[in-house]
Amino acid sequence: MGEGKIIKIYNKGVSEVITVIKKMDNENKELKAKLAALEKENEKLNKGLDKYEKQKKKNSTNSSKPPSSDGIGRRTKSLRKKSDKKPGGQEGHEGSTLKLSEKPDEVITLRVDKCTNCGIDLVFMKNEGYEIRQKIDILEAKLKTIEYRAEMKTCPKCGCKNKGKFPEGVDKTTQYGENVKSLSVYLSKYQMIPYGRLSEIFKDIFKLNISKGTLVNFNKKCYDNLEEIESNIKQALINSEVIHCDETGIKSKGKLNWTHVVSNKKLTHYSVHEKRGTKAIDDIGIIPFFKNTMVHDCFRSYNIYNDANHAICGAHILRELNGITDLEKQKWAQEFFDHLIHIKKAVDDAIENGNNHLAEQIQNELSFKYDEILEKGRKEDEEINGQRYNKRANAKKSKSLNLINRLVLYKDRMLAFMYDFIIPFTNNLAEQDLRMLKVSQKISGTYRGEHGAAWTMRINGYISTIRKNGYDLIQSLRSVFTSDRFDPTLPQS
């Protein structure tokens, strides 16, 4: 407002001055309100941008995202420390070169009849030795049809009509044998070959025309016959010292379902459920009855089962710590990361040296350092985010503070591997057990049939258990189609 206009208002009297000042005051209040709204909107946009930038920087090493989401050509920082060993096979390592068979199926002697230099006859010369080479090949696949003829005789004394007894499984005019059925299940469920291509394999290799419907029936029969063995696997897991638990999403009949795995070094149980949490865990019926140590990624539904001891997967925590280092830029996370790796190395070294526990003094020192770093982290987070926390009592805590609180609350679970060497540092076993099912999901896309997912879970649980114990997989699957089914949970002679 110019000086002349101010004098003009002044000359009109006090009432005019008051009117003008009130008007300006109201305008000023409106501008302040608009400015406050703009500042609030700007803060909201900045938060959204910051959240987007952090989300963009997430990968499989600093979050729970799977490696497949990292994208083609995107290299991520490995959680493993660089080794001083050279690439390739190490000194003293036994190679896997094809070895000569001690009992070849066929021997062909390549005789020397004359000298290649001067042509003299060598037929009657004494052999001085052999240079041996072997060729390993697959015999031509041929079908074998066995015809059973049951004699029929009438007893001359009582007139009873007698007939020869057919062997087990030969109950129709024609049927497929156990070898065909077991190979079909193996290729379908373990090698994840779709029914259409599997039908082509049988036609191309064995000259056998098997319909998709018949292949489906093989899987259903295998599923039905494994019911009792699956129950035995569940009970064996309940009785075991340590189990690993995890879950992952799958699509069944176009809807999101969940594959749950409970496993250890010798046993695997898969199941599919429409729920992820407590309802599914209770329905599966392993964890609610388990009394020993279960290793998991701290999913809250596992934590409520207080009859069991718990151990938290160290690999998950390392990824979260990487996320805080990369995204939150807090220094304590890298220090804690290094400390966990240090504890793991101390445990590994003790095991390698034949010890079954760490000395109490070492345990106390490592435990004290654990607490010290987390306290340092709490102070660092307060310096960075404290003002935001103080503004509102219900302000959302940072990922850093949430992790610190969890590591403090579940310290015994995080360090369970340090106190008991039977407990592993990670839950990688369960993740590895789930990996092939995720691959199968990528191939098939979804389980379309009503029971397809359930069949896959039970059959693959049996296959995984067989492989973990080193038994012959094809022979074991073959036995499933007989009355003498091989049960890997029972003592073997």
Short mmCIF file of C-alpha atoms in Angstrom, two decimals:
data_model
loop_
_atom_site.label_atom_id
_atom_site.label_comp_id
_atom_site.label_asym_id
_atom_site.label_seq_id
_atom_site.Cartn_x
_atom_site.Cartn_y
_atom_site.Cartn_z
CA MET A 1 0.00 0.00 0.00
CA GLY A 2 1.43 3.37 -1.02
CA GLU A 3 2.11 6.31 1.36
CA GLY A 4 -0.52 8.57 -0.25
CA LYS A 5 -3.25 5.94 0.19
CA ILE A 6 -2.30 5.48 3.85
CA ILE A 7 -2.60 9.27 4.50
CA LYS A 8 -5.95 9.35 2.72
CA ILE A 9 -7.29 6.55 4.98
CA TYR A 10 -5.89 8.31 8.06
CA ASN A 11 -7.65 11.58 7.15
CA LYS A 12 -10.99 9.75 7.01
CA GLY A 13 -10.74 9.01 10.73
CA VAL A 14 -10.16 6.24 13.24
CA SER A 15 -13.11 4.12 12.14
CA GLU A 16 -11.79 3.85 8.58
CA VAL A 17 -8.32 2.89 9.85
CA ILE A 18 -9.85 0.14 12.03
CA THR A 19 -11.92 -1.17 9.09
CA VAL A 20 -8.89 -1.36 6.78
CA ILE A 21 -6.70 -3.07 9.43
CA LYS A 22 -9.39 -5.68 10.16
CA LYS A 23 -9.74 -6.40 6.44
CA MET A 24 -5.99 -6.83 6.08
CA ASP A 25 -5.91 -9.06 9.16
CA ASN A 26 -8.60 -11.33 7.69
CA GLU A 27 -6.75 -11.50 4.38
CA ASN A 28 -3.56 -12.37 6.26
CA LYS A 29 -5.33 -15.18 8.12
CA GLU A 30 -6.66 -16.59 4.85
CA LEU A 31 -3.16 -16.50 3.34
CA LYS A 32 -1.70 -18.24 6.41
CA ALA A 33 -4.38 -20.94 6.18
CA LYS A 34 -3.63 -21.48 2.50
CA LEU A 35 0.11 -21.58 3.22
CA ALA A 36 -0.42 -24.13 6.00
CA ALA A 37 -2.52 -26.28 3.65
CA LEU A 38 0.16 -26.06 0.97
CA GLU A 39 2.88 -26.99 3.46
CA LYS A 40 0.83 -29.99 4.61
CA GLU A 41 0.25 -31.09 1.02
CA ASN A 42 3.93 -30.61 0.24
CA GLU A 43 4.90 -32.73 3.27
CA LYS A 44 2.49 -35.43 2.11
CA LEU A 45 3.95 -35.38 -1.40
CA ASN A 46 7.50 -35.54 -0.04
CA LYS A 47 6.58 -38.54 2.13
CA GLY A 48 5.04 -40.26 -0.87
CA LEU A 49 8.11 -39.53 -2.98
CA ASP A 50 10.42 -40.77 -0.24
CA LYS A 51 8.34 -43.93 0.12
CA TYR A 52 8.46 -44.47 -3.65
CA GLU A 53 12.23 -43.97 -3.78
CA LYS A 54 12.75 -46.45 -0.93
CA GLN A 55 10.42 -48.96 -2.55
CA LYS A 56 12.30 -48.59 -5.82
CA LYS A 57 15.60 -49.36 -4.08
CA LYS A 58 14.29 -52.54 -2.45
CA ASN A 59 15.61 -55.85 -3.73
CA SER A 60 16.09 -59.43 -2.53
CA THR A 61 19.09 -58.53 -0.32
CA ASN A 62 17.49 -55.71 1.68
CA SER A 63 13.86 -56.83 1.92
CA SER A 64 11.64 -59.89 1.73
CA LYS A 65 11.30 -59.57 -2.06
CA PRO A 66 12.25 -62.76 -3.96
CA PRO A 67 15.37 -62.80 -6.19
CA SER A 68 13.16 -63.18 -9.27
CA SER A 69 11.84 -59.64 -8.68
CA ASP A 70 15.30 -58.08 -9.02
CA GLY A 71 14.97 -57.98 -12.78
CA ILE A 72 17.20 -59.11 -15.63
CA GLY A 73 20.74 -57.81 -15.43
CA ARG A 74 20.29 -56.18 -12.05
CA ARG A 75 23.12 -57.19 -9.73
CA THR A 76 22.49 -57.10 -6.01
CA LYS A 77 24.88 -57.17 -3.08
CA SER A 78 25.27 -60.69 -1.75
CA LEU A 79 24.91 -61.36 1.98
CA ARG A 80 27.98 -63.59 1.75
CA LYS A 81 31.38 -62.14 2.46
CA LYS A 82 34.06 -62.40 -0.23
CA SER A 83 36.19 -65.54 0.08
CA ASP A 84 39.96 -65.58 -0.39
CA LYS A 85 39.65 -68.83 -2.34
CA LYS A 86 40.17 -68.96 -6.10
CA PRO A 87 37.19 -69.71 -8.38
CA GLY A 88 36.53 -73.31 -9.41
CA GLY A 89 37.48 -76.61 -7.81
CA GLN A 90 39.69 -76.32 -4.76
CA GLU A 91 42.96 -78.20 -4.24
CA GLY A 92 42.31 -81.75 -3.05
CA HIS A 93 38.72 -81.69 -4.33
CA GLU A 94 37.67 -84.94 -5.99
CA GLY A 95 36.24 -84.34 -9.42
CA SER A 96 33.13 -85.96 -10.85
CA THR A 97 34.74 -87.42 -14.02
CA LEU A 98 32.88 -90.35 -15.53
CA LYS A 99 34.37 -93.51 -14.01
CA LEU A 100 34.96 -96.91 -15.58
CA SER A 101 32.41 -99.54 -14.67
CA GLU A 102 33.85 -102.60 -12.91
CA LYS A 103 31.13 -104.84 -14.38
CA PRO A 104 30.32 -103.78 -17.96
CA ASP A 105 27.22 -105.33 -19.50
CA GLU A 106 29.01 -106.15 -22.74
CA VAL A 107 32.72 -106.55 -23.61
CA ILE A 108 33.92 -106.23 -27.20
CA THR A 109 37.58 -107.19 -27.80
CA LEU A 110 39.27 -105.31 -30.63
CA ARG A 111 41.83 -107.78 -31.92
CA VAL A 112 45.13 -107.00 -33.64
CA ASP A 113 45.64 -109.34 -36.65
CA LYS A 114 48.62 -107.69 -38.35
CA CYS A 115 51.23 -105.00 -37.82
CA THR A 116 50.09 -101.58 -39.01
CA ASN A 117 53.72 -100.71 -39.86
CA CYS A 118 55.10 -103.69 -41.78
CA GLY A 119 51.98 -105.84 -42.24
CA ILE A 120 53.32 -109.01 -40.55
CA ASP A 121 50.74 -111.50 -39.24
CA LEU A 122 50.18 -111.11 -35.47
CA VAL A 123 47.23 -113.50 -34.97
CA PHE A 124 49.25 -116.00 -32.94
CA MET A 125 51.26 -113.43 -30.98
CA LYS A 126 50.67 -113.28 -27.20
CA ASN A 127 48.50 -110.38 -26.01
CA GLU A 128 50.51 -107.91 -23.90
CA GLY A 129 47.52 -106.12 -22.32
CA TYR A 130 44.53 -103.90 -23.07
CA GLU A 131 43.74 -100.23 -23.35
CA ILE A 132 40.19 -99.90 -22.08
CA ARG A 133 37.54 -97.40 -23.12
CA GLN A 134 33.85 -97.60 -22.22
CA LYS A 135 30.72 -96.12 -23.79
CA ILE A 136 27.67 -95.62 -21.58
CA ASP A 137 24.37 -95.42 -23.41
CA ILE A 138 20.64 -95.94 -22.94
CA LEU A 139 19.04 -99.04 -24.40
CA GLU A 140 16.19 -98.54 -26.79
CA ALA A 141 13.02 -98.10 -24.75
CA LYS A 142 10.63 -100.96 -25.42
CA LEU A 143 7.29 -101.84 -23.93
CA LYS A 144 6.83 -105.24 -22.33
CA THR A 145 3.36 -106.74 -22.38
CA ILE A 146 2.80 -109.60 -19.97
CA GLU A 147 -0.24 -111.79 -20.54
CA TYR A 148 -1.56 -113.70 -17.55
CA ARG A 149 -3.63 -116.80 -18.31
CA ALA A 150 -5.55 -118.09 -15.35
CA GLU A 151 -6.40 -121.76 -15.76
CA MET A 152 -9.98 -122.82 -15.10
CA LYS A 153 -10.63 -126.34 -13.81
CA THR A 154 -13.69 -128.09 -12.47
CA CYS A 155 -13.24 -130.40 -9.51
CA PRO A 156 -14.33 -133.96 -10.49
CA LYS A 157 -15.31 -134.70 -6.92
CA CYS A 158 -17.43 -131.70 -5.81
CA GLY A 159 -17.96 -129.87 -9.09
CA CYS A 160 -16.32 -126.64 -7.79
CA LYS A 161 -15.08 -124.42 -10.60
CA ASN A 162 -11.49 -123.31 -9.84
CA LYS A 163 -9.48 -120.52 -11.45
CA GLY A 164 -5.83 -119.44 -11.18
CA LYS A 165 -5.24 -116.36 -9.00
CA PHE A 166 -4.12 -113.21 -10.79
CA PRO A 167 -1.28 -111.23 -9.14
CA GLU A 168 -1.89 -107.98 -7.28
CA GLY A 169 -2.84 -105.09 -9.52
CA VAL A 170 -4.00 -107.26 -12.40
CA ASP A 171 -7.72 -106.76 -11.87
CA LYS A 172 -8.85 -105.64 -15.36
CA THR A 173 -8.60 -107.05 -18.83
CA THR A 174 -5.79 -104.56 -19.57
CA GLN A 175 -4.00 -102.12 -17.27
CA TYR A 176 -0.78 -100.14 -16.98
CA GLY A 177 1.97 -101.46 -14.72
CA GLU A 178 3.67 -99.82 -11.76
CA ASN A 179 6.66 -98.70 -13.85
CA VAL A 180 4.47 -96.67 -16.19
CA LYS A 181 2.53 -95.13 -13.29
CA SER A 182 5.58 -94.24 -11.20
CA LEU A 183 7.42 -92.72 -14.19
CA SER A 184 4.32 -90.66 -15.03
CA VAL A 185 4.06 -89.30 -11.47
CA TYR A 186 7.80 -88.58 -11.35
CA LEU A 187 7.78 -86.62 -14.62
CA SER A 188 4.51 -84.86 -13.83
CA LYS A 189 5.00 -83.85 -10.19
CA TYR A 190 8.77 -83.73 -9.71
CA GLN A 191 9.97 -82.70 -13.17
CA MET A 192 6.85 -80.52 -13.61
CA ILE A 193 6.05 -81.65 -17.16
CA PRO A 194 2.48 -80.69 -18.20
CA TYR A 195 0.07 -83.48 -19.07
CA GLY A 196 0.04 -82.65 -22.81
CA ARG A 197 3.81 -82.83 -23.17
CA LEU A 198 3.96 -85.89 -20.91
CA SER A 199 1.55 -87.68 -23.22
CA GLU A 200 3.90 -86.82 -26.12
CA ILE A 201 6.92 -88.20 -24.22
CA PHE A 202 5.25 -91.58 -23.74
CA LYS A 203 4.28 -91.65 -27.41
CA ASP A 204 7.69 -90.56 -28.77
CA ILE A 205 9.90 -92.65 -26.51
CA PHE A 206 7.80 -95.71 -25.64
CA LYS A 207 5.31 -95.70 -28.57
CA LEU A 208 2.58 -95.71 -25.93
CA ASN A 209 -0.57 -93.61 -26.36
CA ILE A 210 -1.70 -92.46 -22.91
CA SER A 211 -4.45 -89.87 -22.64
CA LYS A 212 -4.24 -86.84 -20.37
CA GLY A 213 -7.14 -88.23 -18.34
CA THR A 214 -5.23 -91.42 -17.62
CA LEU A 215 -2.17 -89.44 -16.52
CA VAL A 216 -4.41 -87.46 -14.16
CA ASN A 217 -5.76 -90.71 -12.74
CA PHE A 218 -2.21 -91.92 -12.01
CA ASN A 219 -1.64 -88.83 -9.86
CA LYS A 220 -4.96 -89.25 -8.09
CA LYS A 221 -4.19 -92.90 -7.30
CA CYS A 222 -0.76 -91.92 -5.97
CA TYR A 223 -2.35 -89.20 -3.82
CA ASP A 224 -4.92 -91.61 -2.37
CA ASN A 225 -2.31 -94.28 -1.61
CA LEU A 226 -0.04 -91.81 0.22
CA GLU A 227 -2.67 -90.77 2.78
CA GLU A 228 -1.35 -92.93 5.62
CA ILE A 229 2.30 -92.14 4.85
CA GLU A 230 1.53 -88.41 4.90
CA SER A 231 0.01 -88.83 8.37
CA ASN A 232 3.18 -90.61 9.49
CA ILE A 233 5.33 -87.76 8.13
CA LYS A 234 3.25 -85.24 10.09
CA GLN A 235 3.61 -87.24 13.30
CA ALA A 236 7.35 -87.66 12.76
CA LEU A 237 7.67 -83.87 12.36
CA ILE A 238 5.71 -83.33 15.59
CA ASN A 239 8.17 -85.61 17.39
CA SER A 240 11.33 -84.07 15.89
CA GLU A 241 13.74 -81.73 17.71
CA VAL A 242 13.74 -78.89 15.16
CA ILE A 243 11.31 -77.94 12.40
CA HIS A 244 11.33 -75.17 9.80
CA CYS A 245 8.14 -73.34 8.84
CA ASP A 246 7.30 -71.04 5.94
CA GLU A 247 4.51 -70.18 3.53
CA THR A 248 4.11 -68.68 0.07
CA GLY A 249 1.21 -67.60 -2.10
CA ILE A 250 -0.07 -69.75 -4.99
CA LYS A 251 -3.05 -69.52 -7.32
CA SER A 252 -5.64 -72.26 -7.21
CA LYS A 253 -8.79 -72.07 -9.32
CA GLY A 254 -8.01 -68.40 -10.01
CA LYS A 255 -7.82 -67.39 -6.34
CA LEU A 256 -4.92 -66.68 -4.00
CA ASN A 257 -4.17 -69.62 -1.75
CA TRP A 258 -1.15 -70.43 0.41
CA THR A 259 1.36 -73.25 0.30
CA HIS A 260 2.57 -74.11 3.82
CA VAL A 261 5.70 -76.14 4.48
CA VAL A 262 6.87 -77.75 7.71
CA SER A 263 10.15 -79.61 7.31
CA ASN A 264 13.50 -80.66 8.70
CA LYS A 265 16.61 -82.32 7.23
CA LYS A 266 14.81 -85.64 6.78
CA LEU A 267 11.11 -84.85 6.38
CA THR A 268 8.92 -82.51 4.32
CA HIS A 269 5.21 -81.80 4.59
CA TYR A 270 3.39 -79.51 2.16
CA SER A 271 -0.20 -78.38 2.32
CA VAL A 272 -2.37 -75.82 0.57
CA HIS A 273 -4.91 -73.62 2.36
CA GLU A 274 -7.02 -70.60 1.49
CA LYS A 275 -5.65 -68.83 4.59
CA ARG A 276 -2.12 -67.86 5.55
CA GLY A 277 -2.35 -67.49 9.33
CA THR A 278 -3.58 -69.28 12.44
CA LYS A 279 -6.64 -70.91 10.83
CA ALA A 280 -4.44 -72.65 8.27
CA ILE A 281 -1.78 -73.64 10.81
CA ASP A 282 -4.42 -75.19 13.09
CA ASP A 283 -6.10 -77.05 10.23
CA ILE A 284 -2.79 -78.53 9.03
CA GLY A 285 -2.26 -79.91 12.53
CA ILE A 286 1.51 -80.03 13.07
CA ILE A 287 2.60 -76.83 14.81
CA PRO A 288 -0.20 -76.79 17.44
CA PHE A 289 1.11 -80.13 18.77
CA PHE A 290 4.83 -79.38 18.44
CA LYS A 291 6.80 -78.93 21.69
CA ASN A 292 10.41 -78.40 20.60
CA THR A 293 12.13 -75.67 18.51
CA MET A 294 10.55 -74.19 15.39
CA VAL A 295 12.56 -71.91 13.09
CA HIS A 296 10.65 -69.24 11.16
CA ASP A 297 10.83 -65.67 9.87
CA CYS A 298 8.97 -64.19 12.88
CA PHE A 299 5.58 -64.22 11.12
CA ARG A 300 3.20 -63.26 13.94
CA SER A 301 0.93 -66.29 13.46
CA TYR A 302 3.81 -68.60 14.45
CA ASN A 303 4.67 -66.57 17.56
CA ILE A 304 1.39 -67.33 19.34
CA TYR A 305 2.21 -71.05 19.76
CA ASN A 306 3.77 -70.87 23.20
CA ASP A 307 4.17 -74.62 23.77
CA ALA A 308 7.09 -74.61 21.34
CA ASN A 309 10.45 -72.86 21.50
CA HIS A 310 11.12 -70.37 18.73
CA ALA A 311 14.14 -69.36 16.66
CA ILE A 312 14.18 -66.45 14.22
CA CYS A 313 15.72 -66.79 10.77
CA GLY A 314 19.00 -64.85 10.72
CA ALA A 315 18.94 -64.43 6.93
CA HIS A 316 15.67 -62.45 7.14
CA ILE A 317 17.18 -60.15 9.77
CA LEU A 318 20.31 -59.61 7.67
CA ARG A 319 18.15 -58.55 4.72
CA GLU A 320 16.22 -56.12 6.91
CA LEU A 321 19.49 -54.69 8.24
CA ASN A 322 20.68 -54.22 4.66
CA GLY A 323 17.44 -52.37 3.94
CA ILE A 324 18.00 -49.98 6.86
CA THR A 325 21.60 -49.39 5.77
CA ASP A 326 20.60 -48.77 2.12
CA LEU A 327 17.29 -46.96 2.59
CA GLU A 328 17.33 -45.41 6.07
CA LYS A 329 21.08 -44.60 6.06
CA GLN A 330 21.44 -45.58 9.73
CA LYS A 331 24.93 -46.70 10.76
CA TRP A 332 23.98 -49.07 13.59
CA ALA A 333 22.42 -51.54 11.12
CA GLN A 334 25.74 -52.37 9.43
CA GLU A 335 27.42 -52.79 12.83
CA PHE A 336 24.69 -55.17 13.97
CA PHE A 337 24.89 -57.02 10.64
CA ASP A 338 28.61 -57.57 11.17
CA HIS A 339 28.02 -58.67 14.77
CA LEU A 340 25.50 -61.35 13.74
CA ILE A 341 27.95 -62.66 11.14
CA HIS A 342 30.66 -62.64 13.84
CA ILE A 343 28.46 -64.72 16.17
CA LYS A 344 27.66 -67.17 13.37
CA LYS A 345 31.37 -67.58 12.59
CA ALA A 346 32.13 -68.22 16.26
CA VAL A 347 29.48 -70.96 16.30
CA ASP A 348 30.71 -72.46 13.01
CA ASP A 349 34.30 -72.51 14.26
CA ALA A 350 33.26 -74.17 17.51
CA ILE A 351 31.35 -76.88 15.63
CA GLU A 352 34.31 -77.44 13.27
CA ASN A 353 36.56 -77.88 16.31
CA GLY A 354 34.27 -80.53 17.76
CA ASN A 355 32.64 -78.37 20.48
CA ASN A 356 28.93 -78.49 21.26
CA HIS A 357 28.67 -75.05 22.89
CA LEU A 358 30.43 -71.70 23.26
CA ALA A 359 32.18 -70.84 26.51
CA GLU A 360 29.90 -68.93 28.89
CA GLN A 361 32.22 -65.90 28.91
CA ILE A 362 32.12 -65.69 25.12
CA GLN A 363 28.33 -65.98 25.16
CA ASN A 364 28.09 -63.13 27.68
CA GLU A 365 30.42 -60.91 25.66
CA LEU A 366 28.51 -61.50 22.44
CA SER A 367 25.19 -60.94 24.22
CA PHE A 368 26.42 -57.67 25.79
CA LYS A 369 27.60 -56.40 22.39
CA TYR A 370 24.17 -57.31 20.95
CA ASP A 371 22.44 -55.06 23.53
CA GLU A 372 25.02 -52.29 23.14
CA ILE A 373 24.55 -51.96 19.39
CA LEU A 374 20.75 -51.91 19.67
CA GLU A 375 20.91 -49.18 22.31
CA LYS A 376 23.18 -47.22 20.00
CA GLY A 377 20.68 -47.79 17.21
CA ARG A 378 17.79 -46.52 19.36
CA LYS A 379 19.68 -43.27 20.03
CA GLU A 380 20.56 -42.86 16.36
CA ASP A 381 16.95 -43.36 15.32
CA GLU A 382 15.84 -40.85 17.97
CA GLU A 383 18.19 -38.24 16.52
CA ILE A 384 16.81 -38.80 13.03
CA ASN A 385 13.10 -39.37 13.72
CA GLY A 386 12.59 -38.11 17.29
CA GLN A 387 11.01 -34.80 16.27
CA ARG A 388 8.44 -36.64 14.17
CA TYR A 389 7.63 -38.99 17.08
CA ASN A 390 7.21 -36.05 19.49
CA LYS A 391 4.74 -34.23 17.25
CA ARG A 392 2.15 -36.99 17.54
CA ALA A 393 1.88 -39.66 20.20
CA ASN A 394 0.58 -42.12 17.57
CA ALA A 395 3.21 -41.28 14.95
CA LYS A 396 4.20 -44.27 12.83
CA LYS A 397 7.56 -45.66 13.92
CA SER A 398 10.39 -46.08 11.42
CA LYS A 399 11.33 -49.50 10.09
CA SER A 400 14.58 -49.09 12.00
CA LEU A 401 12.87 -48.61 15.37
CA ASN A 402 10.41 -51.42 14.68
CA LEU A 403 13.30 -53.79 13.98
CA ILE A 404 15.19 -52.65 17.09
CA ASN A 405 12.11 -53.27 19.25
CA ARG A 406 11.66 -56.72 17.71
CA LEU A 407 15.32 -57.66 18.22
CA VAL A 408 15.10 -56.57 21.87
CA LEU A 409 11.80 -58.38 22.49
CA TYR A 410 12.91 -61.61 20.78
CA LYS A 411 16.58 -61.59 21.73
CA ASP A 412 16.54 -65.20 22.99
CA ARG A 413 14.92 -66.33 19.74
CA MET A 414 17.41 -64.41 17.63
CA LEU A 415 20.37 -65.90 19.50
CA ALA A 416 18.92 -69.41 19.86
CA PHE A 417 21.52 -70.74 17.40
CA MET A 418 24.30 -69.42 19.66
CA TYR A 419 23.06 -71.28 22.76
CA ASP A 420 22.06 -74.54 21.06
CA PHE A 421 24.11 -75.73 18.10
CA ILE A 422 21.34 -78.03 16.86
CA ILE A 423 19.39 -74.91 15.89
CA PRO A 424 20.47 -73.42 12.51
CA PHE A 425 21.13 -69.73 11.89
CA THR A 426 18.64 -69.47 9.03
CA ASN A 427 15.29 -70.81 7.87
CA ASN A 428 16.78 -71.50 4.43
CA LEU A 429 15.74 -75.16 4.54
CA ALA A 430 12.04 -74.25 4.43
CA GLU A 431 12.66 -71.66 1.71
CA GLN A 432 14.54 -74.21 -0.38
CA ASP A 433 11.73 -76.73 0.12
CA LEU A 434 9.25 -74.17 -1.25
CA ARG A 435 11.40 -73.11 -4.19
CA MET A 436 10.50 -75.96 -6.56
CA LEU A 437 6.79 -75.48 -5.91
CA LYS A 438 7.19 -71.83 -6.91
CA VAL A 439 8.93 -72.97 -10.09
CA SER A 440 6.04 -75.35 -10.74
CA GLN A 441 3.61 -72.45 -10.25
CA LYS A 442 5.47 -70.36 -12.82
CA ILE A 443 5.26 -73.20 -15.33
CA SER A 444 1.60 -74.11 -14.85
CA GLY A 445 0.36 -70.63 -13.83
CA THR A 446 -2.48 -71.92 -11.66
CA TYR A 447 -4.01 -75.15 -10.39
CA ARG A 448 -7.24 -75.33 -12.37
CA GLY A 449 -8.74 -78.53 -10.98
CA GLU A 450 -10.52 -78.86 -7.66
CA HIS A 451 -7.87 -81.16 -6.17
CA GLY A 452 -4.77 -80.40 -8.28
CA ALA A 453 -2.99 -78.34 -5.63
CA ALA A 454 -3.70 -80.88 -2.86
CA TRP A 455 -2.36 -83.73 -5.04
CA THR A 456 0.81 -81.76 -5.75
CA MET A 457 1.44 -81.02 -2.06
CA ARG A 458 1.07 -84.57 -0.78
CA ILE A 459 3.01 -86.23 -3.62
CA ASN A 460 5.85 -83.70 -3.53
CA GLY A 461 6.07 -83.96 0.25
CA TYR A 462 6.68 -87.69 -0.18
CA ILE A 463 9.18 -87.13 -3.01
CA SER A 464 11.10 -84.54 -0.99
CA THR A 465 11.24 -86.86 2.04
CA ILE A 466 12.49 -89.75 -0.11
CA ARG A 467 15.25 -87.61 -1.63
CA LYS A 468 16.33 -86.17 1.72
CA ASN A 469 16.88 -89.69 3.03
CA GLY A 470 18.78 -90.85 -0.05
CA TYR A 471 16.33 -93.60 -1.06
CA ASP A 472 15.68 -94.66 -4.65
CA LEU A 473 12.93 -92.31 -5.81
CA ILE A 474 11.56 -94.29 -8.76
CA GLN A 475 11.48 -97.55 -6.76
CA SER A 476 9.73 -95.74 -3.90
CA LEU A 477 7.10 -94.26 -6.23
CA ARG A 478 6.67 -97.68 -7.83
CA SER A 479 5.90 -99.16 -4.41
CA VAL A 480 3.14 -96.59 -3.85
CA PHE A 481 1.07 -98.42 -6.49
CA THR A 482 1.38 -101.73 -4.62
CA SER A 483 0.20 -102.95 -1.23
CA ASP A 484 3.79 -102.92 0.05
CA ARG A 485 4.25 -99.12 0.03
CA PHE A 486 7.62 -97.78 1.06
CA ASP A 487 7.29 -95.54 4.14
CA PRO A 488 10.46 -93.45 4.78
CA THR A 489 9.37 -92.68 8.35
CA LEU A 490 9.61 -96.33 9.43
CA PRO A 491 12.88 -98.01 10.49
CA GLN A 492 14.57 -99.63 7.52
CA SER A 493 16.27 -103.03 7.78
#
